Amino acid sequence: MIAAFLKANTAPLPCASAVIGASARLVFGAVLAGYFWASGLTKLDGTGLSANAYIQIFPRKMEAAGYDPSALPALAHAVTAAGTLAEFALPLLILLGLFTRLSAVGMLGFLAVMTLTDIVGHGIGAETIGAPFDRDATGLVWDQRLLWAWLLGGLALTGAGPLSVDRMLQKRVAGRSARGSESPCT
C-alpha cells in the first residue's frame, strides 16, 4: 500500500507541462501584463520617448545631465528605446504565446535590470526591498519580484501551452501528425 501511494505521489502528471504553460500565461495576463503596459506608457510622450523614460532607466545620469535627455550619450538613448520596446513587446508575445520561452527569458533579464536599477540607481532602502524568509510578504522588490521570476521561469521551462501561437506554428511547420499519435495535451 505504501509503495502504491509513493508511486502515485511521484509519477509524472499527464499534461502537467501544458497546464502549467497555459495557466502561467493566464496569470501573467491577469497580474503582470497590465503593469508592464502601464509602465511602458509612462516612458512615452506624444512624440516619442519622454524625459521620464530616461529618469526611470538612468536616474543618476539624468540628474548629472540636469534632467536633459539630449545631454546623454547615444548608448543611453539606444538602451532607453530598447527597454521601452521590450516593456511592450515581451509581455504581448507572452500573452499571444508567440516565442514564449524566449520572451519569458527576456522578461527575466528585464526584471533583473529593473531590480538593479531600483536598488542601485534609485537607491531604494531595505524596508522596500524586503528579505527572504522574513514572514512579511510585502517586500516590493524581494517578495513580488521573486514571484514574478518564478512565474516567468515556469513559462521559460514549459512553454506557452496548447492554446498558443507557438503551438499553432509548430503544428503548421511540422505538419499534422497521423491521427491517434498526437498527445491529448496538445
PDB file of C-alpha atoms in Angstrom:
ATOM      1  CA  MET A   1       0.000   0.000   0.000  1.00  0.00           C
ATOM      2  CA  ILE A   2       2.820   2.421   0.825  1.00  0.00           C
ATOM      3  CA  ALA A   3       4.532   1.560  -2.457  1.00  0.00           C
ATOM      4  CA  ALA A   4       1.326   2.321  -4.390  1.00  0.00           C
ATOM      5  CA  PHE A   5       0.951   5.627  -2.558  1.00  0.00           C
ATOM      6  CA  LEU A   6       4.569   6.594  -3.277  1.00  0.00           C
ATOM      7  CA  LYS A   7       4.209   5.625  -6.931  1.00  0.00           C
ATOM      8  CA  ALA A   8       1.011   7.687  -7.281  1.00  0.00           C
ATOM      9  CA  ASN A   9       2.632  10.592  -5.441  1.00  0.00           C
ATOM     10  CA  THR A  10       5.803  10.686  -7.566  1.00  0.00           C
ATOM     11  CA  ALA A  11       4.593   9.660 -11.023  1.00  0.00           C
ATOM     12  CA  PRO A  12       4.647  12.402 -13.673  1.00  0.00           C
ATOM     13  CA  LEU A  13       1.284  14.036 -14.173  1.00  0.00           C
ATOM     14  CA  PRO A  14      -0.021  13.731 -17.713  1.00  0.00           C
ATOM     15  CA  CYS A  15      -0.345  17.103 -19.423  1.00  0.00           C
ATOM     16  CA  ALA A  16       1.275  18.953 -16.488  1.00  0.00           C
ATOM     17  CA  SER A  17       3.549  20.998 -18.724  1.00  0.00           C
ATOM     18  CA  ALA A  18       0.646  22.063 -20.945  1.00  0.00           C
ATOM     19  CA  VAL A  19      -1.473  23.061 -17.943  1.00  0.00           C
ATOM     20  CA  ILE A  20       1.402  24.940 -16.313  1.00  0.00           C
ATOM     21  CA  GLY A  21       2.223  26.855 -19.501  1.00  0.00           C
ATOM     22  CA  ALA A  22      -1.359  27.807 -20.264  1.00  0.00           C
ATOM     23  CA  SER A  23      -2.180  28.765 -16.670  1.00  0.00           C
ATOM     24  CA  ALA A  24       1.082  30.715 -16.257  1.00  0.00           C
ATOM     25  CA  ARG A  25       0.186  32.790 -19.321  1.00  0.00           C
ATOM     26  CA  LEU A  26      -3.282  33.399 -17.885  1.00  0.00           C
ATOM     27  CA  VAL A  27      -1.824  34.500 -14.532  1.00  0.00           C
ATOM     28  CA  PHE A  28       0.759  36.674 -16.302  1.00  0.00           C
ATOM     29  CA  GLY A  29      -2.041  38.344 -18.258  1.00  0.00           C
ATOM     30  CA  ALA A  30      -4.197  38.856 -15.179  1.00  0.00           C
ATOM     31  CA  VAL A  31      -1.438  40.158 -12.911  1.00  0.00           C
ATOM     32  CA  LEU A  32       1.596  41.486 -14.782  1.00  0.00           C
ATOM     33  CA  ALA A  33       0.809  42.375 -18.393  1.00  0.00           C
ATOM     34  CA  GLY A  34      -1.151  45.491 -17.419  1.00  0.00           C
ATOM     35  CA  TYR A  35       1.583  46.532 -15.001  1.00  0.00           C
ATOM     36  CA  PHE A  36       4.259  46.423 -17.704  1.00  0.00           C
ATOM     37  CA  TRP A  37       1.999  48.081 -20.286  1.00  0.00           C
ATOM     38  CA  ALA A  38       1.200  50.967 -17.908  1.00  0.00           C
ATOM     39  CA  SER A  39       4.872  51.304 -17.003  1.00  0.00           C
ATOM     40  CA  GLY A  40       5.801  51.408 -20.697  1.00  0.00           C
ATOM     41  CA  LEU A  41       3.244  54.158 -21.317  1.00  0.00           C
ATOM     42  CA  THR A  42       4.949  56.341 -18.679  1.00  0.00           C
ATOM     43  CA  LYS A  43       8.043  56.302 -20.887  1.00  0.00           C
ATOM     44  CA  LEU A  44       6.273  57.829 -23.884  1.00  0.00           C
ATOM     45  CA  ASP A  45       5.013  61.282 -24.697  1.00  0.00           C
ATOM     46  CA  GLY A  46       3.257  62.468 -27.827  1.00  0.00           C
ATOM     47  CA  THR A  47       6.395  62.445 -29.942  1.00  0.00           C
ATOM     48  CA  GLY A  48       8.474  59.534 -28.637  1.00  0.00           C
ATOM     49  CA  LEU A  49      10.446  58.782 -25.511  1.00  0.00           C
ATOM     50  CA  SER A  50       9.694  61.043 -22.575  1.00  0.00           C
ATOM     51  CA  ALA A  51      12.211  62.529 -20.157  1.00  0.00           C
ATOM     52  CA  ASN A  52      10.566  60.240 -17.616  1.00  0.00           C
ATOM     53  CA  ALA A  53      11.847  57.208 -19.558  1.00  0.00           C
ATOM     54  CA  TYR A  54      15.420  58.369 -19.105  1.00  0.00           C
ATOM     55  CA  ILE A  55      14.822  59.277 -15.457  1.00  0.00           C
ATOM     56  CA  GLN A  56      13.445  55.806 -14.743  1.00  0.00           C
ATOM     57  CA  ILE A  57      16.248  53.971 -16.528  1.00  0.00           C
ATOM     58  CA  PHE A  58      19.220  56.284 -15.861  1.00  0.00           C
ATOM     59  CA  PRO A  59      18.304  58.260 -12.723  1.00  0.00           C
ATOM     60  CA  ARG A  60      21.838  59.284 -11.743  1.00  0.00           C
ATOM     61  CA  LYS A  61      22.941  60.147 -15.284  1.00  0.00           C
ATOM     62  CA  MET A  62      19.833  62.271 -15.786  1.00  0.00           C
ATOM     63  CA  GLU A  63      20.447  64.116 -12.537  1.00  0.00           C
ATOM     64  CA  ALA A  64      24.045  64.777 -13.603  1.00  0.00           C
ATOM     65  CA  ALA A  65      22.782  65.992 -17.005  1.00  0.00           C
ATOM     66  CA  GLY A  66      20.351  68.444 -15.410  1.00  0.00           C
ATOM     67  CA  TYR A  67      17.422  66.241 -16.468  1.00  0.00           C
ATOM     68  CA  ASP A  68      18.118  66.982 -20.126  1.00  0.00           C
ATOM     69  CA  PRO A  69      17.944  63.749 -22.182  1.00  0.00           C
ATOM     70  CA  SER A  70      19.774  65.390 -25.081  1.00  0.00           C
ATOM     71  CA  ALA A  71      22.864  65.601 -22.862  1.00  0.00           C
ATOM     72  CA  LEU A  72      23.054  61.808 -22.575  1.00  0.00           C
ATOM     73  CA  PRO A  73      25.281  59.714 -24.842  1.00  0.00           C
ATOM     74  CA  ALA A  74      23.864  57.782 -27.798  1.00  0.00           C
ATOM     75  CA  LEU A  75      24.115  54.484 -25.922  1.00  0.00           C
ATOM     76  CA  ALA A  76      21.703  55.781 -23.264  1.00  0.00           C
ATOM     77  CA  HIS A  77      19.192  56.634 -25.983  1.00  0.00           C
ATOM     78  CA  ALA A  78      19.531  53.157 -27.535  1.00  0.00           C
ATOM     79  CA  VAL A  79      19.158  51.409 -24.158  1.00  0.00           C
ATOM     80  CA  THR A  80      16.123  53.518 -23.248  1.00  0.00           C
ATOM     81  CA  ALA A  81      14.448  52.840 -26.587  1.00  0.00           C
ATOM     82  CA  ALA A  82      15.201  49.105 -26.404  1.00  0.00           C
ATOM     83  CA  GLY A  83      13.990  48.878 -22.810  1.00  0.00           C
ATOM     84  CA  THR A  84      10.766  50.700 -23.634  1.00  0.00           C
ATOM     85  CA  LEU A  85      10.158  48.498 -26.660  1.00  0.00           C
ATOM     86  CA  ALA A  86      10.834  45.383 -24.565  1.00  0.00           C
ATOM     87  CA  GLU A  87       8.348  46.545 -21.949  1.00  0.00           C
ATOM     88  CA  PHE A  88       5.613  46.472 -24.584  1.00  0.00           C
ATOM     89  CA  ALA A  89       6.735  43.652 -26.882  1.00  0.00           C
ATOM     90  CA  LEU A  90       7.763  40.906 -24.439  1.00  0.00           C
ATOM     91  CA  PRO A  91       4.500  40.859 -22.433  1.00  0.00           C
ATOM     92  CA  LEU A  92       2.497  40.955 -25.678  1.00  0.00           C
ATOM     93  CA  LEU A  93       4.452  37.987 -27.049  1.00  0.00           C
ATOM     94  CA  ILE A  94       3.821  36.054 -23.828  1.00  0.00           C
ATOM     95  CA  LEU A  95       0.080  36.811 -23.955  1.00  0.00           C
ATOM     96  CA  LEU A  96      -0.085  35.607 -27.558  1.00  0.00           C
ATOM     97  CA  GLY A  97       2.027  32.581 -26.775  1.00  0.00           C
ATOM     98  CA  LEU A  98       4.486  33.539 -29.509  1.00  0.00           C
ATOM     99  CA  PHE A  99       8.172  32.780 -28.904  1.00  0.00           C
ATOM    100  CA  THR A 100       7.073  32.272 -25.312  1.00  0.00           C
ATOM    101  CA  ARG A 101      10.192  30.682 -23.895  1.00  0.00           C
ATOM    102  CA  LEU A 102      12.474  33.292 -25.433  1.00  0.00           C
ATOM    103  CA  SER A 103      10.121  36.085 -24.334  1.00  0.00           C
ATOM    104  CA  ALA A 104       9.999  34.743 -20.777  1.00  0.00           C
ATOM    105  CA  VAL A 105      13.807  34.629 -20.644  1.00  0.00           C
ATOM    106  CA  GLY A 106      13.846  38.193 -21.999  1.00  0.00           C
ATOM    107  CA  MET A 107      11.407  39.248 -19.276  1.00  0.00           C
ATOM    108  CA  LEU A 108      13.636  37.602 -16.651  1.00  0.00           C
ATOM    109  CA  GLY A 109      16.528  39.716 -17.926  1.00  0.00           C
ATOM    110  CA  PHE A 110      14.303  42.788 -17.971  1.00  0.00           C
ATOM    111  CA  LEU A 111      13.258  42.021 -14.385  1.00  0.00           C
ATOM    112  CA  ALA A 112      16.902  41.706 -13.287  1.00  0.00           C
ATOM    113  CA  VAL A 113      17.835  45.044 -14.878  1.00  0.00           C
ATOM    114  CA  MET A 114      14.724  46.703 -13.459  1.00  0.00           C
ATOM    115  CA  THR A 115      15.563  45.421  -9.968  1.00  0.00           C
ATOM    116  CA  LEU A 116      19.200  46.520 -10.146  1.00  0.00           C
ATOM    117  CA  THR A 117      18.129  49.940 -11.396  1.00  0.00           C
ATOM    118  CA  ASP A 118      15.703  50.294  -8.496  1.00  0.00           C
ATOM    119  CA  ILE A 119      18.281  49.249  -5.907  1.00  0.00           C
ATOM    120  CA  VAL A 120      21.419  50.910  -7.278  1.00  0.00           C
ATOM    121  CA  GLY A 121      20.095  53.733  -9.461  1.00  0.00           C
ATOM    122  CA  HIS A 122      17.155  54.851  -7.351  1.00  0.00           C
ATOM    123  CA  GLY A 123      18.710  53.792  -4.040  1.00  0.00           C
ATOM    124  CA  ILE A 124      15.637  52.172  -2.528  1.00  0.00           C
ATOM    125  CA  GLY A 125      16.045  51.095   1.082  1.00  0.00           C
ATOM    126  CA  ALA A 126      15.997  47.736   2.810  1.00  0.00           C
ATOM    127  CA  GLU A 127      12.420  48.241   4.034  1.00  0.00           C
ATOM    128  CA  THR A 128      11.234  48.391   0.422  1.00  0.00           C
ATOM    129  CA  ILE A 129      13.500  45.602  -0.787  1.00  0.00           C
ATOM    130  CA  GLY A 130      12.386  43.164   1.901  1.00  0.00           C
ATOM    131  CA  ALA A 131      14.146  39.902   2.746  1.00  0.00           C
ATOM    132  CA  PRO A 132      13.611  36.200   2.122  1.00  0.00           C
ATOM    133  CA  PHE A 133      12.043  34.127   4.869  1.00  0.00           C
ATOM    134  CA  ASP A 134      11.138  37.209   6.944  1.00  0.00           C
ATOM    135  CA  ARG A 135       7.446  36.273   7.335  1.00  0.00           C
ATOM    136  CA  ASP A 136       6.468  39.577   5.710  1.00  0.00           C
ATOM    137  CA  ALA A 137       5.205  39.083   2.158  1.00  0.00           C
ATOM    138  CA  THR A 138       5.029  42.802   1.393  1.00  0.00           C
ATOM    139  CA  GLY A 139       8.616  43.426   0.270  1.00  0.00           C
ATOM    140  CA  LEU A 140       8.085  45.269  -3.007  1.00  0.00           C
ATOM    141  CA  VAL A 141      11.303  44.005  -4.517  1.00  0.00           C
ATOM    142  CA  TRP A 142      12.269  40.695  -2.998  1.00  0.00           C
ATOM    143  CA  ASP A 143       8.839  39.129  -2.466  1.00  0.00           C
ATOM    144  CA  GLN A 144       6.988  40.434  -5.516  1.00  0.00           C
ATOM    145  CA  ARG A 145       9.781  40.009  -7.995  1.00  0.00           C
ATOM    146  CA  LEU A 146      10.695  36.551  -6.764  1.00  0.00           C
ATOM    147  CA  LEU A 147       7.120  35.506  -7.528  1.00  0.00           C
ATOM    148  CA  TRP A 148       7.295  37.220 -10.923  1.00  0.00           C
ATOM    149  CA  ALA A 149      10.572  35.406 -11.667  1.00  0.00           C
ATOM    150  CA  TRP A 150       9.030  32.081 -10.631  1.00  0.00           C
ATOM    151  CA  LEU A 151       6.116  32.638 -12.996  1.00  0.00           C
ATOM    152  CA  LEU A 152       8.386  33.673 -15.879  1.00  0.00           C
ATOM    153  CA  GLY A 153      10.759  30.792 -15.156  1.00  0.00           C
ATOM    154  CA  GLY A 154       7.839  28.392 -15.396  1.00  0.00           C
ATOM    155  CA  LEU A 155       6.995  29.793 -18.819  1.00  0.00           C
ATOM    156  CA  ALA A 156      10.624  29.555 -19.906  1.00  0.00           C
ATOM    157  CA  LEU A 157      10.709  25.883 -18.892  1.00  0.00           C
ATOM    158  CA  THR A 158       7.287  24.707 -20.073  1.00  0.00           C
ATOM    159  CA  GLY A 159       6.420  26.968 -22.986  1.00  0.00           C
ATOM    160  CA  ALA A 160       3.065  28.511 -23.752  1.00  0.00           C
ATOM    161  CA  GLY A 161       0.782  25.502 -23.570  1.00  0.00           C
ATOM    162  CA  PRO A 162      -1.623  24.143 -26.169  1.00  0.00           C
ATOM    163  CA  LEU A 163      -3.641  27.325 -26.776  1.00  0.00           C
ATOM    164  CA  SER A 164      -0.873  29.447 -28.240  1.00  0.00           C
ATOM    165  CA  VAL A 165       0.537  30.779 -31.467  1.00  0.00           C
ATOM    166  CA  ASP A 166       3.697  28.768 -30.735  1.00  0.00           C
ATOM    167  CA  ARG A 167       1.710  25.522 -30.811  1.00  0.00           C
ATOM    168  CA  MET A 168      -0.224  26.556 -33.909  1.00  0.00           C
ATOM    169  CA  LEU A 169       3.007  27.367 -35.746  1.00  0.00           C
ATOM    170  CA  GLN A 170       4.624  24.150 -34.537  1.00  0.00           C
ATOM    171  CA  LYS A 171       1.767  22.110 -35.957  1.00  0.00           C
ATOM    172  CA  ARG A 172       1.784  24.042 -39.214  1.00  0.00           C
ATOM    173  CA  VAL A 173       5.554  23.699 -39.729  1.00  0.00           C
ATOM    174  CA  ALA A 174       5.771  20.070 -38.646  1.00  0.00           C
ATOM    175  CA  GLY A 175       2.582  19.089 -40.441  1.00  0.00           C
ATOM    176  CA  ARG A 176      -0.263  17.269 -38.845  1.00  0.00           C
ATOM    177  CA  SER A 177       0.646  14.065 -37.043  1.00  0.00           C
ATOM    178  CA  ALA A 178      -1.069  10.875 -38.028  1.00  0.00           C
ATOM    179  CA  ARG A 179      -4.472  10.608 -36.328  1.00  0.00           C
ATOM    180  CA  GLY A 180      -4.145   8.952 -32.933  1.00  0.00           C
ATOM    181  CA  SER A 181      -0.431   9.646 -32.464  1.00  0.00           C
ATOM    182  CA  GLU A 182      -0.967  13.166 -31.168  1.00  0.00           C
ATOM    183  CA  SER A 183      -0.885  13.746 -27.427  1.00  0.00           C
ATOM    184  CA  PRO A 184      -4.256  14.672 -25.886  1.00  0.00           C
ATOM    185  CA  CYS A 185      -2.471  17.601 -24.225  1.00  0.00           C
ATOM    186  CA  THR A 186      -1.649  19.391 -27.483  1.00  0.00           C
TER     187      THR A 186
END
